[in-house]
Amino acid sequence: MRGKWAKGIPPRFFAWIIRDHLAVSERPGGYARNHRKVRRQEEILWLRGEGFTRVVSLLPSGHNLKAYTDLGVTWAHLPFGPQDDPHAVLPEVYQQLRDWLASGERLLLHHEELSDRLMGVVAGYLRWSGMVPSGPQAITVVEQILHRQMGPDGRELVAIAPELAGAAHAS
């Protein structure tokens, strides 16, 4: 590849949650029927070029993992499907995020699309980690960053965050 395409393109709905440390987006290449292999490759190249040290997939399936490996991007698969119990899954997700961020990693967290569920996961992380002291504040921060309103599925994840194992504090 040559020119600007060699640098790739940012994933759709890419946004920094913690500037230069933790970002979110929809799945590189697009979600479900909109997924495009060439776009996926361009987006992964962009992530690699921007210095991301790890892509964290919350997809219930292993989609994209081989593509990350093929393009030399470190990945982690922490499945969080619609039927999964957040009390069982999110403590591990949050502890891994905390550990990777503490070691200086630059992370992209994605699900199939940028949904209420993904918004709730990152707002819940902000609350769970103690970076934001209350649920309403965590929701507001994420809504402002992502320029969209969080629905009930995401808000429920934020509400349970202080109850999860490893939480910085309950409020």
Short mmCIF file of N, CA and C in Angstrom, two decimals:
data_model
loop_
_atom_site.label_atom_id
_atom_site.label_comp_id
_atom_site.label_asym_id
_atom_site.label_seq_id
_atom_site.Cartn_x
_atom_site.Cartn_y
_atom_site.Cartn_z
N MET A 1 0.84 -1.18 0.00
CA MET A 1 0.00 0.00 0.00
C MET A 1 0.88 1.24 0.00
N ARG A 2 0.35 2.29 -0.58
CA ARG A 2 1.09 3.54 -0.63
C ARG A 2 0.22 4.69 -0.18
N GLY A 3 0.89 5.82 0.11
CA GLY A 3 0.18 7.04 0.43
C GLY A 3 -0.62 6.95 1.70
N LYS A 4 -1.71 7.73 1.72
CA LYS A 4 -2.50 7.80 2.95
C LYS A 4 -3.15 6.48 3.31
N TRP A 5 -3.40 5.59 2.35
CA TRP A 5 -4.03 4.32 2.65
C TRP A 5 -3.09 3.39 3.41
N ALA A 6 -1.79 3.60 3.27
CA ALA A 6 -0.82 2.79 4.01
C ALA A 6 -0.94 3.04 5.51
N LYS A 7 -1.42 4.22 5.88
CA LYS A 7 -1.62 4.55 7.29
C LYS A 7 -2.90 3.96 7.84
N GLY A 8 -3.81 3.57 6.97
CA GLY A 8 -5.09 3.03 7.40
C GLY A 8 -6.08 4.12 7.75
N ILE A 9 -7.19 3.70 8.31
CA ILE A 9 -8.26 4.63 8.70
C ILE A 9 -8.74 4.28 10.10
N PRO A 10 -9.19 5.28 10.86
CA PRO A 10 -9.70 4.98 12.21
C PRO A 10 -10.97 4.14 12.15
N PRO A 11 -11.16 3.26 13.12
CA PRO A 11 -12.41 2.50 13.17
C PRO A 11 -13.61 3.43 13.35
N ARG A 12 -14.76 2.99 12.90
CA ARG A 12 -15.98 3.80 13.03
C ARG A 12 -16.31 4.03 14.50
N PHE A 13 -16.75 5.23 14.78
CA PHE A 13 -17.17 5.64 16.12
C PHE A 13 -16.01 5.55 17.13
N PHE A 14 -14.79 5.70 16.64
CA PHE A 14 -13.62 5.69 17.51
C PHE A 14 -13.67 6.90 18.44
N ALA A 15 -13.39 6.68 19.72
CA ALA A 15 -13.32 7.78 20.69
C ALA A 15 -12.44 7.37 21.87
N TRP A 16 -11.71 8.35 22.37
CA TRP A 16 -10.90 8.11 23.58
C TRP A 16 -11.79 8.25 24.81
N ILE A 17 -11.75 7.25 25.68
CA ILE A 17 -12.43 7.33 26.97
C ILE A 17 -11.44 7.90 27.99
N ILE A 18 -10.20 7.40 27.95
CA ILE A 18 -9.10 7.96 28.74
C ILE A 18 -8.03 8.32 27.71
N ARG A 19 -7.86 9.60 27.45
CA ARG A 19 -6.99 10.08 26.37
C ARG A 19 -5.65 9.36 26.34
N ASP A 20 -5.33 8.83 25.15
CA ASP A 20 -4.07 8.14 24.86
C ASP A 20 -3.87 6.83 25.62
N HIS A 21 -4.92 6.34 26.29
CA HIS A 21 -4.78 5.08 27.03
C HIS A 21 -5.89 4.08 26.72
N LEU A 22 -7.15 4.52 26.73
CA LEU A 22 -8.28 3.62 26.52
C LEU A 22 -9.26 4.24 25.54
N ALA A 23 -9.49 3.54 24.44
CA ALA A 23 -10.43 4.00 23.42
C ALA A 23 -11.46 2.91 23.15
N VAL A 24 -12.57 3.32 22.54
CA VAL A 24 -13.61 2.38 22.13
C VAL A 24 -13.94 2.63 20.66
N SER A 25 -14.54 1.62 20.05
CA SER A 25 -15.05 1.76 18.69
C SER A 25 -15.95 0.56 18.40
N GLU A 26 -16.58 0.60 17.22
CA GLU A 26 -17.26 -0.61 16.77
C GLU A 26 -16.17 -1.56 16.28
N ARG A 27 -16.53 -2.80 16.03
CA ARG A 27 -15.55 -3.81 15.58
C ARG A 27 -14.85 -3.33 14.31
N PRO A 28 -13.51 -3.35 14.29
CA PRO A 28 -12.81 -2.97 13.07
C PRO A 28 -13.32 -3.75 11.87
N GLY A 29 -13.66 -3.02 10.83
CA GLY A 29 -14.24 -3.62 9.64
C GLY A 29 -15.75 -3.51 9.59
N GLY A 30 -16.36 -3.11 10.69
CA GLY A 30 -17.81 -2.95 10.72
C GLY A 30 -18.48 -4.13 11.38
N TYR A 31 -19.75 -3.98 11.67
CA TYR A 31 -20.49 -5.01 12.38
C TYR A 31 -21.34 -5.83 11.41
N ALA A 32 -21.53 -7.08 11.75
CA ALA A 32 -22.41 -8.04 11.09
C ALA A 32 -22.35 -7.95 9.56
N ARG A 33 -23.48 -7.72 8.94
CA ARG A 33 -23.55 -7.70 7.47
C ARG A 33 -22.79 -6.54 6.85
N ASN A 34 -22.51 -5.50 7.62
CA ASN A 34 -21.78 -4.35 7.10
C ASN A 34 -20.27 -4.56 7.13
N HIS A 35 -19.83 -5.71 7.66
CA HIS A 35 -18.39 -5.96 7.81
C HIS A 35 -17.72 -6.07 6.44
N ARG A 36 -16.58 -5.38 6.30
CA ARG A 36 -15.80 -5.41 5.07
C ARG A 36 -14.36 -5.75 5.40
N LYS A 37 -13.83 -6.79 4.76
CA LYS A 37 -12.47 -7.27 5.01
C LYS A 37 -11.43 -6.18 4.74
N VAL A 38 -11.56 -5.45 3.63
CA VAL A 38 -10.59 -4.41 3.30
C VAL A 38 -10.63 -3.29 4.33
N ARG A 39 -11.83 -2.90 4.71
CA ARG A 39 -11.96 -1.86 5.74
C ARG A 39 -11.35 -2.35 7.06
N ARG A 40 -11.58 -3.61 7.41
CA ARG A 40 -11.01 -4.17 8.63
C ARG A 40 -9.49 -4.05 8.60
N GLN A 41 -8.89 -4.42 7.48
CA GLN A 41 -7.43 -4.35 7.35
C GLN A 41 -6.95 -2.91 7.49
N GLU A 42 -7.63 -1.97 6.86
CA GLU A 42 -7.23 -0.55 6.94
C GLU A 42 -7.34 -0.04 8.38
N GLU A 43 -8.38 -0.45 9.08
CA GLU A 43 -8.57 0.01 10.45
C GLU A 43 -7.54 -0.63 11.40
N ILE A 44 -7.22 -1.88 11.19
CA ILE A 44 -6.20 -2.52 12.03
C ILE A 44 -4.83 -1.89 11.76
N LEU A 45 -4.53 -1.59 10.50
CA LEU A 45 -3.27 -0.90 10.19
C LEU A 45 -3.21 0.45 10.89
N TRP A 46 -4.33 1.17 10.93
CA TRP A 46 -4.35 2.46 11.61
C TRP A 46 -4.08 2.28 13.10
N LEU A 47 -4.72 1.29 13.72
CA LEU A 47 -4.51 1.03 15.15
C LEU A 47 -3.04 0.72 15.42
N ARG A 48 -2.45 -0.12 14.60
CA ARG A 48 -1.04 -0.46 14.76
C ARG A 48 -0.17 0.79 14.59
N GLY A 49 -0.46 1.59 13.59
CA GLY A 49 0.31 2.81 13.33
C GLY A 49 0.16 3.85 14.42
N GLU A 50 -0.97 3.84 15.12
CA GLU A 50 -1.21 4.80 16.20
C GLU A 50 -0.64 4.32 17.54
N GLY A 51 0.01 3.18 17.53
CA GLY A 51 0.69 2.71 18.73
C GLY A 51 -0.18 1.97 19.73
N PHE A 52 -1.32 1.44 19.29
CA PHE A 52 -2.13 0.63 20.20
C PHE A 52 -1.37 -0.65 20.51
N THR A 53 -1.28 -0.99 21.77
CA THR A 53 -0.53 -2.17 22.18
C THR A 53 -1.42 -3.40 22.30
N ARG A 54 -2.74 -3.19 22.36
CA ARG A 54 -3.65 -4.33 22.50
C ARG A 54 -5.05 -3.92 22.05
N VAL A 55 -5.70 -4.82 21.31
CA VAL A 55 -7.11 -4.69 20.98
C VAL A 55 -7.85 -5.68 21.86
N VAL A 56 -8.87 -5.20 22.56
CA VAL A 56 -9.64 -6.04 23.47
C VAL A 56 -11.03 -6.21 22.87
N SER A 57 -11.34 -7.45 22.51
CA SER A 57 -12.63 -7.77 21.91
C SER A 57 -13.57 -8.33 22.96
N LEU A 58 -14.76 -7.74 23.05
CA LEU A 58 -15.81 -8.25 23.93
C LEU A 58 -16.81 -9.11 23.16
N LEU A 59 -16.55 -9.35 21.88
CA LEU A 59 -17.46 -10.15 21.07
C LEU A 59 -17.61 -11.55 21.64
N PRO A 60 -18.81 -12.11 21.61
CA PRO A 60 -18.98 -13.48 22.07
C PRO A 60 -18.24 -14.47 21.15
N SER A 61 -18.04 -14.10 19.90
CA SER A 61 -17.36 -14.96 18.92
C SER A 61 -15.91 -14.50 18.76
N GLY A 62 -15.15 -15.28 18.04
CA GLY A 62 -13.74 -14.96 17.80
C GLY A 62 -13.50 -14.16 16.53
N HIS A 63 -14.53 -13.47 16.02
CA HIS A 63 -14.36 -12.67 14.81
C HIS A 63 -13.22 -11.67 14.97
N ASN A 64 -12.42 -11.51 13.93
CA ASN A 64 -11.31 -10.55 13.81
C ASN A 64 -10.02 -11.02 14.48
N LEU A 65 -10.06 -11.99 15.36
CA LEU A 65 -8.85 -12.35 16.11
C LEU A 65 -7.72 -12.81 15.20
N LYS A 66 -8.03 -13.62 14.20
CA LYS A 66 -7.00 -14.06 13.25
C LYS A 66 -6.44 -12.86 12.48
N ALA A 67 -7.29 -11.93 12.11
CA ALA A 67 -6.83 -10.74 11.38
C ALA A 67 -5.88 -9.91 12.25
N TYR A 68 -6.16 -9.81 13.54
CA TYR A 68 -5.24 -9.08 14.43
C TYR A 68 -3.88 -9.77 14.45
N THR A 69 -3.89 -11.09 14.60
CA THR A 69 -2.64 -11.85 14.61
C THR A 69 -1.90 -11.68 13.29
N ASP A 70 -2.61 -11.82 12.18
CA ASP A 70 -1.98 -11.73 10.86
C ASP A 70 -1.33 -10.37 10.63
N LEU A 71 -1.89 -9.31 11.23
CA LEU A 71 -1.35 -7.96 11.04
C LEU A 71 -0.46 -7.52 12.20
N GLY A 72 -0.13 -8.45 13.08
CA GLY A 72 0.84 -8.16 14.13
C GLY A 72 0.32 -7.31 15.27
N VAL A 73 -0.96 -7.43 15.57
CA VAL A 73 -1.56 -6.66 16.66
C VAL A 73 -1.89 -7.62 17.81
N THR A 74 -1.42 -7.30 19.00
CA THR A 74 -1.74 -8.10 20.18
C THR A 74 -3.21 -7.90 20.51
N TRP A 75 -3.86 -8.99 20.89
CA TRP A 75 -5.28 -8.91 21.21
C TRP A 75 -5.60 -9.72 22.46
N ALA A 76 -6.76 -9.42 23.02
CA ALA A 76 -7.32 -10.20 24.12
C ALA A 76 -8.80 -10.38 23.82
N HIS A 77 -9.28 -11.58 24.09
CA HIS A 77 -10.69 -11.88 23.85
C HIS A 77 -11.35 -12.12 25.21
N LEU A 78 -12.20 -11.19 25.61
CA LEU A 78 -12.94 -11.28 26.88
C LEU A 78 -14.43 -11.24 26.53
N PRO A 79 -15.00 -12.38 26.11
CA PRO A 79 -16.37 -12.39 25.60
C PRO A 79 -17.39 -11.88 26.62
N PHE A 80 -18.26 -11.01 26.12
CA PHE A 80 -19.36 -10.49 26.94
C PHE A 80 -20.59 -10.39 26.05
N GLY A 81 -21.26 -11.53 25.90
CA GLY A 81 -22.44 -11.60 25.05
C GLY A 81 -23.69 -11.13 25.75
N PRO A 82 -24.77 -10.99 25.00
CA PRO A 82 -26.01 -10.46 25.56
C PRO A 82 -26.61 -11.33 26.67
N GLN A 83 -26.31 -12.62 26.67
CA GLN A 83 -26.86 -13.51 27.69
C GLN A 83 -25.93 -13.71 28.88
N ASP A 84 -24.71 -13.16 28.79
CA ASP A 84 -23.74 -13.34 29.87
C ASP A 84 -24.10 -12.50 31.09
N ASP A 85 -23.84 -13.06 32.26
CA ASP A 85 -24.10 -12.38 33.52
C ASP A 85 -22.99 -11.36 33.78
N PRO A 86 -23.32 -10.07 33.84
CA PRO A 86 -22.28 -9.07 34.07
C PRO A 86 -21.54 -9.26 35.39
N HIS A 87 -22.21 -9.81 36.41
CA HIS A 87 -21.54 -10.05 37.69
C HIS A 87 -20.43 -11.09 37.55
N ALA A 88 -20.58 -11.99 36.58
CA ALA A 88 -19.58 -13.04 36.36
C ALA A 88 -18.47 -12.59 35.41
N VAL A 89 -18.80 -11.76 34.42
CA VAL A 89 -17.84 -11.41 33.36
C VAL A 89 -17.09 -10.11 33.65
N LEU A 90 -17.80 -9.08 34.08
CA LEU A 90 -17.17 -7.75 34.19
C LEU A 90 -16.03 -7.64 35.20
N PRO A 91 -16.05 -8.35 36.33
CA PRO A 91 -14.88 -8.23 37.21
C PRO A 91 -13.56 -8.60 36.51
N GLU A 92 -13.58 -9.66 35.71
CA GLU A 92 -12.36 -10.03 34.98
C GLU A 92 -12.00 -8.97 33.94
N VAL A 93 -13.01 -8.49 33.20
CA VAL A 93 -12.76 -7.45 32.19
C VAL A 93 -12.13 -6.23 32.87
N TYR A 94 -12.74 -5.77 33.94
CA TYR A 94 -12.26 -4.56 34.62
C TYR A 94 -10.87 -4.75 35.23
N GLN A 95 -10.63 -5.91 35.82
CA GLN A 95 -9.30 -6.16 36.40
C GLN A 95 -8.23 -6.20 35.31
N GLN A 96 -8.55 -6.82 34.18
CA GLN A 96 -7.59 -6.85 33.07
C GLN A 96 -7.33 -5.44 32.55
N LEU A 97 -8.39 -4.67 32.34
CA LEU A 97 -8.20 -3.28 31.87
C LEU A 97 -7.32 -2.51 32.84
N ARG A 98 -7.62 -2.63 34.14
CA ARG A 98 -6.82 -1.93 35.15
C ARG A 98 -5.35 -2.33 35.07
N ASP A 99 -5.09 -3.62 34.96
CA ASP A 99 -3.71 -4.10 34.91
C ASP A 99 -2.99 -3.62 33.65
N TRP A 100 -3.66 -3.73 32.50
CA TRP A 100 -3.03 -3.28 31.25
C TRP A 100 -2.77 -1.78 31.28
N LEU A 101 -3.74 -1.01 31.76
CA LEU A 101 -3.55 0.45 31.82
C LEU A 101 -2.44 0.81 32.79
N ALA A 102 -2.36 0.12 33.92
CA ALA A 102 -1.31 0.39 34.91
C ALA A 102 0.07 0.09 34.35
N SER A 103 0.15 -0.85 33.41
CA SER A 103 1.45 -1.18 32.83
C SER A 103 1.77 -0.31 31.61
N GLY A 104 0.90 0.69 31.34
CA GLY A 104 1.18 1.65 30.28
C GLY A 104 0.68 1.27 28.90
N GLU A 105 -0.17 0.26 28.83
CA GLU A 105 -0.67 -0.14 27.53
C GLU A 105 -1.65 0.89 26.97
N ARG A 106 -1.76 0.87 25.66
CA ARG A 106 -2.69 1.72 24.91
C ARG A 106 -3.71 0.78 24.30
N LEU A 107 -4.96 0.85 24.77
CA LEU A 107 -5.98 -0.16 24.48
C LEU A 107 -7.12 0.36 23.61
N LEU A 108 -7.60 -0.51 22.73
CA LEU A 108 -8.87 -0.29 22.05
C LEU A 108 -9.80 -1.39 22.52
N LEU A 109 -10.95 -1.00 23.05
CA LEU A 109 -11.98 -1.93 23.50
C LEU A 109 -13.12 -1.85 22.50
N HIS A 110 -13.55 -3.00 22.01
CA HIS A 110 -14.66 -2.97 21.05
C HIS A 110 -15.63 -4.12 21.28
N HIS A 111 -16.82 -3.87 20.80
CA HIS A 111 -17.86 -4.90 20.70
C HIS A 111 -18.29 -4.86 19.24
N GLU A 112 -19.38 -5.53 18.91
CA GLU A 112 -19.83 -5.55 17.52
C GLU A 112 -20.08 -4.13 17.01
N GLU A 113 -20.80 -3.36 17.80
CA GLU A 113 -21.06 -1.96 17.46
C GLU A 113 -20.95 -1.11 18.72
N LEU A 114 -20.93 0.19 18.53
CA LEU A 114 -20.87 1.08 19.69
C LEU A 114 -22.30 1.22 20.22
N SER A 115 -22.63 0.35 21.15
CA SER A 115 -24.00 0.22 21.66
C SER A 115 -24.08 0.70 23.10
N ASP A 116 -25.31 0.68 23.63
CA ASP A 116 -25.52 0.97 25.05
C ASP A 116 -24.67 0.05 25.92
N ARG A 117 -24.56 -1.20 25.51
CA ARG A 117 -23.81 -2.19 26.29
C ARG A 117 -22.34 -1.80 26.39
N LEU A 118 -21.72 -1.43 25.27
CA LEU A 118 -20.31 -1.01 25.30
C LEU A 118 -20.16 0.29 26.08
N MET A 119 -21.09 1.20 25.90
CA MET A 119 -21.06 2.45 26.68
C MET A 119 -21.13 2.14 28.17
N GLY A 120 -22.02 1.21 28.54
CA GLY A 120 -22.17 0.83 29.94
C GLY A 120 -20.92 0.17 30.49
N VAL A 121 -20.25 -0.65 29.67
CA VAL A 121 -19.01 -1.30 30.11
C VAL A 121 -17.96 -0.25 30.45
N VAL A 122 -17.75 0.73 29.57
CA VAL A 122 -16.69 1.71 29.85
C VAL A 122 -17.09 2.69 30.95
N ALA A 123 -18.35 3.10 31.01
CA ALA A 123 -18.78 3.97 32.11
C ALA A 123 -18.70 3.20 33.43
N GLY A 124 -19.09 1.93 33.39
CA GLY A 124 -18.97 1.08 34.57
C GLY A 124 -17.52 0.95 35.01
N TYR A 125 -16.61 0.85 34.06
CA TYR A 125 -15.18 0.77 34.41
C TYR A 125 -14.73 2.05 35.10
N LEU A 126 -15.15 3.19 34.59
CA LEU A 126 -14.77 4.46 35.22
C LEU A 126 -15.26 4.52 36.66
N ARG A 127 -16.46 4.01 36.89
CA ARG A 127 -17.00 4.00 38.25
C ARG A 127 -16.33 2.93 39.10
N TRP A 128 -16.18 1.72 38.56
CA TRP A 128 -15.56 0.60 39.28
C TRP A 128 -14.14 0.94 39.73
N SER A 129 -13.39 1.62 38.86
CA SER A 129 -11.99 1.94 39.15
C SER A 129 -11.84 3.11 40.11
N GLY A 130 -12.92 3.84 40.35
CA GLY A 130 -12.86 5.01 41.21
C GLY A 130 -12.45 6.29 40.49
N MET A 131 -12.28 6.23 39.17
CA MET A 131 -11.91 7.44 38.41
C MET A 131 -13.04 8.46 38.41
N VAL A 132 -14.27 7.96 38.47
CA VAL A 132 -15.45 8.82 38.53
C VAL A 132 -16.25 8.33 39.74
N PRO A 133 -16.62 9.24 40.65
CA PRO A 133 -17.17 8.81 41.93
C PRO A 133 -18.61 8.30 41.93
N SER A 134 -19.40 8.62 40.92
CA SER A 134 -20.80 8.20 40.98
C SER A 134 -21.28 7.72 39.61
N GLY A 135 -22.35 6.94 39.65
CA GLY A 135 -22.94 6.43 38.42
C GLY A 135 -23.41 7.53 37.48
N PRO A 136 -24.19 8.50 37.97
CA PRO A 136 -24.63 9.57 37.07
C PRO A 136 -23.47 10.34 36.43
N GLN A 137 -22.40 10.55 37.20
CA GLN A 137 -21.24 11.25 36.63
C GLN A 137 -20.57 10.39 35.55
N ALA A 138 -20.42 9.10 35.80
CA ALA A 138 -19.80 8.20 34.81
C ALA A 138 -20.63 8.17 33.53
N ILE A 139 -21.94 8.11 33.67
CA ILE A 139 -22.82 8.10 32.50
C ILE A 139 -22.68 9.40 31.73
N THR A 140 -22.68 10.53 32.42
CA THR A 140 -22.56 11.83 31.77
C THR A 140 -21.24 11.96 31.02
N VAL A 141 -20.16 11.53 31.66
CA VAL A 141 -18.84 11.62 31.02
C VAL A 141 -18.84 10.84 29.71
N VAL A 142 -19.30 9.60 29.75
CA VAL A 142 -19.28 8.76 28.56
C VAL A 142 -20.24 9.30 27.49
N GLU A 143 -21.41 9.76 27.91
CA GLU A 143 -22.35 10.35 26.93
C GLU A 143 -21.74 11.56 26.24
N GLN A 144 -21.05 12.40 26.99
CA GLN A 144 -20.43 13.58 26.39
C GLN A 144 -19.30 13.21 25.45
N ILE A 145 -18.48 12.24 25.84
CA ILE A 145 -17.37 11.81 24.98
C ILE A 145 -17.90 11.21 23.68
N LEU A 146 -18.93 10.38 23.78
CA LEU A 146 -19.42 9.64 22.62
C LEU A 146 -20.55 10.35 21.87
N HIS A 147 -21.02 11.46 22.41
CA HIS A 147 -22.07 12.26 21.76
C HIS A 147 -23.33 11.44 21.48
N ARG A 148 -23.70 10.62 22.45
CA ARG A 148 -24.94 9.85 22.34
C ARG A 148 -25.44 9.51 23.73
N GLN A 149 -26.72 9.29 23.84
CA GLN A 149 -27.33 9.00 25.12
C GLN A 149 -27.26 7.51 25.42
N MET A 150 -26.97 7.19 26.66
CA MET A 150 -26.91 5.79 27.09
C MET A 150 -28.30 5.33 27.49
N GLY A 151 -28.68 4.16 27.02
CA GLY A 151 -29.98 3.60 27.34
C GLY A 151 -29.94 2.74 28.59
N PRO A 152 -31.05 2.07 28.89
CA PRO A 152 -31.18 1.31 30.13
C PRO A 152 -30.19 0.15 30.25
N ASP A 153 -29.83 -0.51 29.15
CA ASP A 153 -28.88 -1.62 29.23
C ASP A 153 -27.53 -1.14 29.75
N GLY A 154 -27.06 -0.03 29.24
CA GLY A 154 -25.79 0.53 29.69
C GLY A 154 -25.87 1.06 31.10
N ARG A 155 -26.95 1.74 31.43
CA ARG A 155 -27.12 2.31 32.77
C ARG A 155 -27.15 1.22 33.85
N GLU A 156 -27.70 0.07 33.50
CA GLU A 156 -27.73 -1.04 34.45
C GLU A 156 -26.31 -1.52 34.77
N LEU A 157 -25.45 -1.57 33.76
CA LEU A 157 -24.07 -1.98 33.98
C LEU A 157 -23.33 -0.99 34.88
N VAL A 158 -23.61 0.28 34.70
CA VAL A 158 -22.98 1.31 35.54
C VAL A 158 -23.48 1.16 36.99
N ALA A 159 -24.75 0.88 37.16
CA ALA A 159 -25.33 0.76 38.50
C ALA A 159 -24.72 -0.38 39.30
N ILE A 160 -24.38 -1.49 38.64
CA ILE A 160 -23.84 -2.63 39.38
C ILE A 160 -22.32 -2.55 39.58
N ALA A 161 -21.65 -1.63 38.91
CA ALA A 161 -20.18 -1.57 38.93
C ALA A 161 -19.59 -1.58 40.35
N PRO A 162 -20.12 -0.80 41.31
CA PRO A 162 -19.49 -0.81 42.64
C PRO A 162 -19.68 -2.12 43.39
N GLU A 163 -20.61 -2.96 42.96
CA GLU A 163 -20.86 -4.24 43.62
C GLU A 163 -19.90 -5.32 43.15
N LEU A 164 -19.20 -5.09 42.05
CA LEU A 164 -18.37 -6.11 41.44
C LEU A 164 -17.05 -6.28 42.19
N ALA A 165 -16.54 -7.49 42.15
CA ALA A 165 -15.28 -7.80 42.81
C ALA A 165 -14.18 -6.85 42.34
N GLY A 166 -13.39 -6.37 43.29
CA GLY A 166 -12.27 -5.50 42.97
C GLY A 166 -12.59 -4.03 42.86
N ALA A 167 -13.86 -3.64 43.05
CA ALA A 167 -14.26 -2.25 42.91
C ALA A 167 -13.48 -1.37 43.88
N ALA A 168 -13.09 -0.19 43.42
CA ALA A 168 -12.31 0.74 44.24
C ALA A 168 -13.08 1.19 45.47
N HIS A 169 -14.35 1.46 45.30
CA HIS A 169 -15.18 1.88 46.42
C HIS A 169 -16.63 1.81 46.00
N ALA A 170 -17.50 1.67 46.93
CA ALA A 170 -18.94 1.67 46.64
C ALA A 170 -19.50 3.02 47.02
N SER A 171 -20.33 3.56 46.14
CA SER A 171 -20.98 4.83 46.46
C SER A 171 -22.45 4.79 46.16
#
